[in-house]
């Protein structure tokens, strides 16, 4: 199985799905699921294989070339698995909507483009697939039209700025080294001047920073996440945005792959320190802004930015200090976050599906009784985001914290830790306002979510716990990525780390928590029985209470907001909006000259000639 | 092996005993300061036995599961903390794990209370989480200072280091952190002037309002363990731990009585006043400590 065959299946599948959709919708659904599952199977079989393939197509005289190694396998398996789960989830979510053929083929196309990005081994194919991904994403974000069109426009403008930066970088590299093959560039850059290396880092940093939504390049993200169809939001937040992380790994390889974490030029180190601090900023501010949100998807979207900060912090810091623990933590967090956020968006989508698109946190509540599976998914998802012990997020965060503290950067560690508290507050609000508390009268008879929605939620929930208890499974692959980047290998066991400066043993933790919970449960069970009563029964002590919402959910953190609100403005977004406003104004002024009326153009010409004649008569310059 | 198993079983029980003793002591000392007689020291024990046999009302499975999770989390944290020379789970991740397992307790209560759907509960939880954000800022700074200063994430190693060079609180940068910890301790324990989240007269004890019988029993045990955890952590990090449990207990007792004096004398703050206080003096001290330690290191 060579890489271009895989890509052929992926892209061909996308087109076939569209054609099948014209025949029958059942056939189309079946084909979409089959193709996405086939890709999962293919990549599962390719575990641990290395492939390298040049594809002589002579594009502008350049060879396209593909490769499969540890890093591309790691990202590819995540892309295809999460993609397949989202397609399965879409089956019911998208039923009875318009333009579903288009939707499915675009979903598959986005997945195929992402596969192309991680499989390509030269920058020209990388760029082609990158653009393909951006445009498909734009189409899918604007799928719902109305407000979604604005969100899509915002996305594509930011995205184009990134692409242009990347294209400039690629051209410059081609002019300098006369090749676009990534390994060759890497070896050429090792001898390039430090200033040029910094230029490459910054120009690609802008491109990948926009995709990964690092502050201050994050403004496209909240609206896009909120307005895109929910199953696609899952893909968008889970893997697509994280192509930026892949990009950062790639430039790390390009500028230092041959020499590794030690002996990097000082400019590279400085760049990565700046990146780490930007990551820290990206953790703190968005997680606190997330607390202000009342829209479930907006709230999660701000966490999409915030958690991206952890990845950038881990990777930037790991490179800057040649610390494989932080680097591996950053990469591992990419996977963990992807699993958790896809789970959370699916949980929101399940609620949206049953309530007719409601995602306003203030009007929901008490849904745990009606949709237990979606609740469990949301609970494990937020636990992973917070990083509660025995979930996957805990291990990756532990790795980063330990590296930051032992390398002597407590302030970065503080940013990461306080970000966790911001996360707790906002995701608790999310869970509480949606699933706990009082069940509104109109949702008393809601049905539970259909099987095709429960299945992906169940799979992802078990992944959260599995990788939390046995982090060694993914860490083994991540370890290979670290050695590929030239970093030292970690001492990974199946349940954690052994080292002199502090070990992690998830097995002990699991045993302790399970045994203690069992003991507590027995105690609980032996005590006198309890009876389940209706909520208002107890609250009003039997007296009549009006059938109304009296639960305190709206303005959940009001006292804190009144203190923080002045500080929690999205200054960057306001700046961009102001910029766009002034550009629009000046364009409006220019438009006033171009009236479109032939008469006025003639007037301009006559006036211009008259002034020339006047000048000639008066001063005789010609 | 038998000794280790005994440690696992007996240590949480000892911690519970100390915590419950503190609960009784709190009521007694507060009463004496306020010129009342106060209930007997064993009153919490009597209450807990009564709770065990009392019928109660429930609001569904999450109502119970959250509470079990919360209590289990607290017991696991206890296993991570050195008590004299006893520390059953010393080599499983250190202070960073403690920090995160400590989250299970408030999260569990919040989950369970959320299912309760009583307005007083949600007001209480909202206040509790805001207050937690308030004291976590200085608390995290303090812990980072200690970890950076000793360059380890293991509590056992922090205790051992103090055996050679004396108590942390007696050395300059960590003195600031130690004072900061003492200043936020009442907030962490939920004592006055920071008892906004369980204010009995305002919101009927907040998160506890729907609990009765065994639910209240578990919430009480959880609170008792919380007293033990937060004070034991202080003793371990700043007062040099102890070679034997008796000395350790005496140190804990002294710290707790200090907190009680504040508890008995001060009125309750409003939530935003509390945050403003927590983000001012304790944070400033903790930040100063961290800056000094970081500069000293590099």
PDB file of C-alpha atoms in Angstrom, chain A residues 288 291 368 375 379 382 386-389 394 397-398 401-402 405-408 410-411 413-414 417-418 420-422 424-425 428 431-432 435-438 500-505 508-509 512-513 516-517 520-521 523-535 538-539 550-553 556-560 563-564, chain B residues 52-60 62 64 68-69 71-72 75-76 79-80 89 91-94 96-97 99-101 103-104 106-107 110-111 114-120 122-123 125-126 129-130 132-133 136-137 140-141 144 147-148 151-153 157 210 214-215 217-218 221 271-272 275-276 279 287 290-291 294 297:
ATOM      1  CA  UNK A 288     -11.227  33.157  31.026  1.00  0.00           C
ATOM      2  CA  UNK A 291     -16.427  31.705  31.206  1.00  0.00           C
ATOM      3  CA  UNK A 368     -28.988  14.010  32.338  1.00  0.00           C
ATOM      4  CA  UNK A 375     -24.065  13.279  29.645  1.00  0.00           C
ATOM      5  CA  UNK A 379     -18.542  14.503  31.741  1.00  0.00           C
ATOM      6  CA  UNK A 382     -14.657  17.973  30.433  1.00  0.00           C
ATOM      7  CA  UNK A 386      -9.453  19.796  32.933  1.00  0.00           C
ATOM      8  CA  UNK A 387      -7.032  16.905  33.226  1.00  0.00           C
ATOM      9  CA  UNK A 388      -8.610  15.040  36.123  1.00  0.00           C
ATOM     10  CA  UNK A 389      -6.555  11.986  37.085  1.00  0.00           C
ATOM     11  CA  UNK A 394      -3.990  14.499  32.999  1.00  0.00           C
ATOM     12  CA  UNK A 397      -0.506  18.124  31.330  1.00  0.00           C
ATOM     13  CA  UNK A 398       1.532  16.379  34.029  1.00  0.00           C
ATOM     14  CA  UNK A 401       4.114  20.879  34.191  1.00  0.00           C
ATOM     15  CA  UNK A 402       6.943  18.695  35.353  1.00  0.00           C
ATOM     16  CA  UNK A 405       8.958  23.338  36.861  1.00  0.00           C
ATOM     17  CA  UNK A 406      12.143  21.305  36.785  1.00  0.00           C
ATOM     18  CA  UNK A 407      13.616  23.437  34.003  1.00  0.00           C
ATOM     19  CA  UNK A 408      13.031  26.463  36.215  1.00  0.00           C
ATOM     20  CA  UNK A 410       7.536  28.484  37.160  1.00  0.00           C
ATOM     21  CA  UNK A 411       5.763  31.414  35.534  1.00  0.00           C
ATOM     22  CA  UNK A 413       3.836  26.613  34.663  1.00  0.00           C
ATOM     23  CA  UNK A 414       1.671  29.080  36.549  1.00  0.00           C
ATOM     24  CA  UNK A 417      -2.037  25.743  35.931  1.00  0.00           C
ATOM     25  CA  UNK A 418      -4.250  28.798  36.277  1.00  0.00           C
ATOM     26  CA  UNK A 420      -6.751  24.725  34.278  1.00  0.00           C
ATOM     27  CA  UNK A 421      -8.805  26.620  36.851  1.00  0.00           C
ATOM     28  CA  UNK A 422     -10.321  28.814  34.182  1.00  0.00           C
ATOM     29  CA  UNK A 424     -12.828  24.110  35.476  1.00  0.00           C
ATOM     30  CA  UNK A 425     -15.059  27.104  36.004  1.00  0.00           C
ATOM     31  CA  UNK A 428     -18.559  23.164  34.916  1.00  0.00           C
ATOM     32  CA  UNK A 431     -22.078  20.727  32.134  1.00  0.00           C
ATOM     33  CA  UNK A 432     -24.267  22.176  34.847  1.00  0.00           C
ATOM     34  CA  UNK A 435     -27.260  18.470  31.879  1.00  0.00           C
ATOM     35  CA  UNK A 436     -27.732  19.193  35.571  1.00  0.00           C
ATOM     36  CA  UNK A 437     -30.165  21.320  37.474  1.00  0.00           C
ATOM     37  CA  UNK A 438     -33.811  21.750  36.655  1.00  0.00           C
ATOM     38  CA  UNK A 500      14.725  10.089  39.414  1.00  0.00           C
ATOM     39  CA  UNK A 501      13.081  13.476  39.640  1.00  0.00           C
ATOM     40  CA  UNK A 502       9.546  12.194  40.029  1.00  0.00           C
ATOM     41  CA  UNK A 503       7.713   9.233  38.655  1.00  0.00           C
ATOM     42  CA  UNK A 504       4.195   8.902  37.402  1.00  0.00           C
ATOM     43  CA  UNK A 505       2.362   5.676  37.917  1.00  0.00           C
ATOM     44  CA  UNK A 508      -1.173   2.962  41.443  1.00  0.00           C
ATOM     45  CA  UNK A 509      -3.517   5.869  40.986  1.00  0.00           C
ATOM     46  CA  UNK A 512      -6.130   3.585  44.784  1.00  0.00           C
ATOM     47  CA  UNK A 513      -9.134   5.367  43.290  1.00  0.00           C
ATOM     48  CA  UNK A 516     -11.274   3.612  47.761  1.00  0.00           C
ATOM     49  CA  UNK A 517     -14.409   4.248  45.686  1.00  0.00           C
ATOM     50  CA  UNK A 520     -16.964   4.299  50.047  1.00  0.00           C
ATOM     51  CA  UNK A 521     -19.682   2.732  47.937  1.00  0.00           C
ATOM     52  CA  UNK A 523     -20.280   2.274  53.268  1.00  0.00           C
ATOM     53  CA  UNK A 524     -22.873   4.222  51.316  1.00  0.00           C
ATOM     54  CA  UNK A 525     -24.811   1.068  50.557  1.00  0.00           C
ATOM     55  CA  UNK A 526     -24.806  -0.176  54.140  1.00  0.00           C
ATOM     56  CA  UNK A 527     -26.305   3.062  55.471  1.00  0.00           C
ATOM     57  CA  UNK A 528     -30.023   3.648  55.791  1.00  0.00           C
ATOM     58  CA  UNK A 529     -31.925   3.742  52.500  1.00  0.00           C
ATOM     59  CA  UNK A 530     -32.851   6.867  50.645  1.00  0.00           C
ATOM     60  CA  UNK A 531     -35.946   7.616  48.585  1.00  0.00           C
ATOM     61  CA  UNK A 532     -35.939   9.458  45.301  1.00  0.00           C
ATOM     62  CA  UNK A 533     -38.206  12.482  45.408  1.00  0.00           C
ATOM     63  CA  UNK A 534     -39.064  15.141  42.881  1.00  0.00           C
ATOM     64  CA  UNK A 535     -36.934  18.204  43.171  1.00  0.00           C
ATOM     65  CA  UNK A 538     -38.137  18.815  48.701  1.00  0.00           C
ATOM     66  CA  UNK A 539     -37.360  22.398  47.855  1.00  0.00           C
ATOM     67  CA  UNK A 550     -36.325  29.015  39.315  1.00  0.00           C
ATOM     68  CA  UNK A 551     -32.925  27.445  39.017  1.00  0.00           C
ATOM     69  CA  UNK A 552     -29.943  29.763  39.219  1.00  0.00           C
ATOM     70  CA  UNK A 553     -28.126  29.247  35.941  1.00  0.00           C
ATOM     71  CA  UNK A 556     -23.736  31.766  36.786  1.00  0.00           C
ATOM     72  CA  UNK A 557     -20.512  33.610  37.633  1.00  0.00           C
ATOM     73  CA  UNK A 558     -21.998  37.099  37.854  1.00  0.00           C
ATOM     74  CA  UNK A 559     -19.933  38.356  40.845  1.00  0.00           C
ATOM     75  CA  UNK A 560     -16.717  37.378  39.084  1.00  0.00           C
ATOM     76  CA  UNK A 563     -14.958  42.286  38.530  1.00  0.00           C
ATOM     77  CA  UNK A 564     -13.313  40.890  35.414  1.00  0.00           C
TER      78      UNK A 564
ATOM     79  CA  UNK B  52     -25.688   6.681  59.179  1.00  0.00           C
ATOM     80  CA  UNK B  53     -28.994   5.312  60.446  1.00  0.00           C
ATOM     81  CA  UNK B  54     -31.221   8.115  59.210  1.00  0.00           C
ATOM     82  CA  UNK B  55     -33.379   7.896  56.107  1.00  0.00           C
ATOM     83  CA  UNK B  56     -32.694  10.473  53.425  1.00  0.00           C
ATOM     84  CA  UNK B  57     -33.955  11.809  50.126  1.00  0.00           C
ATOM     85  CA  UNK B  58     -32.121  11.439  46.822  1.00  0.00           C
ATOM     86  CA  UNK B  59     -32.405  13.193  43.457  1.00  0.00           C
ATOM     87  CA  UNK B  60     -31.021  10.514  41.174  1.00  0.00           C
ATOM     88  CA  UNK B  62     -25.502  11.556  39.864  1.00  0.00           C
ATOM     89  CA  UNK B  64     -24.855   9.864  44.889  1.00  0.00           C
ATOM     90  CA  UNK B  68     -18.774   9.091  46.255  1.00  0.00           C
ATOM     91  CA  UNK B  69     -16.290  10.503  43.762  1.00  0.00           C
ATOM     92  CA  UNK B  71     -15.039  11.378  49.113  1.00  0.00           C
ATOM     93  CA  UNK B  72     -12.885   8.835  47.261  1.00  0.00           C
ATOM     94  CA  UNK B  75      -9.125   9.722  50.701  1.00  0.00           C
ATOM     95  CA  UNK B  76      -6.711   9.195  47.795  1.00  0.00           C
ATOM     96  CA  UNK B  79      -2.605   8.565  50.815  1.00  0.00           C
ATOM     97  CA  UNK B  80      -0.233  10.865  48.931  1.00  0.00           C
ATOM     98  CA  UNK B  89       1.792   6.456  47.775  1.00  0.00           C
ATOM     99  CA  UNK B  91       6.334   7.379  44.377  1.00  0.00           C
ATOM    100  CA  UNK B  92       3.326   7.907  42.134  1.00  0.00           C
ATOM    101  CA  UNK B  93       3.566  11.410  40.796  1.00  0.00           C
ATOM    102  CA  UNK B  94       4.167  13.781  43.704  1.00  0.00           C
ATOM    103  CA  UNK B  96       1.392  17.636  40.758  1.00  0.00           C
ATOM    104  CA  UNK B  97      -0.808  14.585  41.200  1.00  0.00           C
ATOM    105  CA  UNK B  99      -2.880  19.116  43.065  1.00  0.00           C
ATOM    106  CA  UNK B 100      -5.039  17.375  40.503  1.00  0.00           C
ATOM    107  CA  UNK B 101      -6.566  14.699  42.742  1.00  0.00           C
ATOM    108  CA  UNK B 103      -9.866  18.679  42.271  1.00  0.00           C
ATOM    109  CA  UNK B 104     -11.983  15.543  42.561  1.00  0.00           C
ATOM    110  CA  UNK B 106     -14.984  20.018  44.780  1.00  0.00           C
ATOM    111  CA  UNK B 107     -15.888  18.638  41.341  1.00  0.00           C
ATOM    112  CA  UNK B 110     -20.470  20.295  42.369  1.00  0.00           C
ATOM    113  CA  UNK B 111     -21.751  17.407  40.233  1.00  0.00           C
ATOM    114  CA  UNK B 114     -25.980  20.124  40.342  1.00  0.00           C
ATOM    115  CA  UNK B 115     -28.311  17.134  40.212  1.00  0.00           C
ATOM    116  CA  UNK B 116     -29.997  18.526  43.354  1.00  0.00           C
ATOM    117  CA  UNK B 117     -31.360  21.451  41.297  1.00  0.00           C
ATOM    118  CA  UNK B 118     -31.949  23.670  44.307  1.00  0.00           C
ATOM    119  CA  UNK B 119     -31.293  27.374  43.710  1.00  0.00           C
ATOM    120  CA  UNK B 120     -29.358  27.582  46.973  1.00  0.00           C
ATOM    121  CA  UNK B 122     -26.223  26.439  42.506  1.00  0.00           C
ATOM    122  CA  UNK B 123     -25.572  29.769  44.196  1.00  0.00           C
ATOM    123  CA  UNK B 125     -21.436  26.092  44.004  1.00  0.00           C
ATOM    124  CA  UNK B 126     -21.013  29.187  41.913  1.00  0.00           C
ATOM    125  CA  UNK B 129     -15.873  27.860  42.377  1.00  0.00           C
ATOM    126  CA  UNK B 130     -15.273  31.602  42.246  1.00  0.00           C
ATOM    127  CA  UNK B 132     -11.576  28.543  44.625  1.00  0.00           C
ATOM    128  CA  UNK B 133     -10.330  30.551  41.661  1.00  0.00           C
ATOM    129  CA  UNK B 136      -5.915  28.975  43.758  1.00  0.00           C
ATOM    130  CA  UNK B 137      -3.975  31.923  42.325  1.00  0.00           C
ATOM    131  CA  UNK B 140      -0.484  27.662  42.905  1.00  0.00           C
ATOM    132  CA  UNK B 141       2.157  30.361  43.201  1.00  0.00           C
ATOM    133  CA  UNK B 144       5.388  26.473  42.412  1.00  0.00           C
ATOM    134  CA  UNK B 147       8.769  23.036  43.848  1.00  0.00           C
ATOM    135  CA  UNK B 148      11.150  25.463  42.143  1.00  0.00           C
ATOM    136  CA  UNK B 151      13.725  21.478  42.359  1.00  0.00           C
ATOM    137  CA  UNK B 152      11.468  18.474  42.846  1.00  0.00           C
ATOM    138  CA  UNK B 153       7.821  17.596  42.487  1.00  0.00           C
ATOM    139  CA  UNK B 157      11.816  14.991  48.999  1.00  0.00           C
ATOM    140  CA  UNK B 210     -30.384  18.924  49.947  1.00  0.00           C
ATOM    141  CA  UNK B 214     -25.947   9.201  54.568  1.00  0.00           C
ATOM    142  CA  UNK B 215     -25.394  12.017  52.075  1.00  0.00           C
ATOM    143  CA  UNK B 217     -22.540  11.812  56.525  1.00  0.00           C
ATOM    144  CA  UNK B 218     -20.344  11.625  53.442  1.00  0.00           C
ATOM    145  CA  UNK B 221     -16.407  13.050  56.292  1.00  0.00           C
ATOM    146  CA  UNK B 271     -17.703  37.077  47.497  1.00  0.00           C
ATOM    147  CA  UNK B 272     -16.184  39.964  45.569  1.00  0.00           C
ATOM    148  CA  UNK B 275     -11.676  37.714  45.811  1.00  0.00           C
ATOM    149  CA  UNK B 276     -10.298  41.204  46.069  1.00  0.00           C
ATOM    150  CA  UNK B 279      -5.856  38.520  44.819  1.00  0.00           C
ATOM    151  CA  UNK B 287       4.435  36.333  43.756  1.00  0.00           C
ATOM    152  CA  UNK B 290       8.312  33.098  43.474  1.00  0.00           C
ATOM    153  CA  UNK B 291      10.231  35.953  41.844  1.00  0.00           C
ATOM    154  CA  UNK B 294      13.364  32.187  40.321  1.00  0.00           C
ATOM    155  CA  UNK B 297      17.953  29.904  40.759  1.00  0.00           C
TER     156      UNK B 297
END
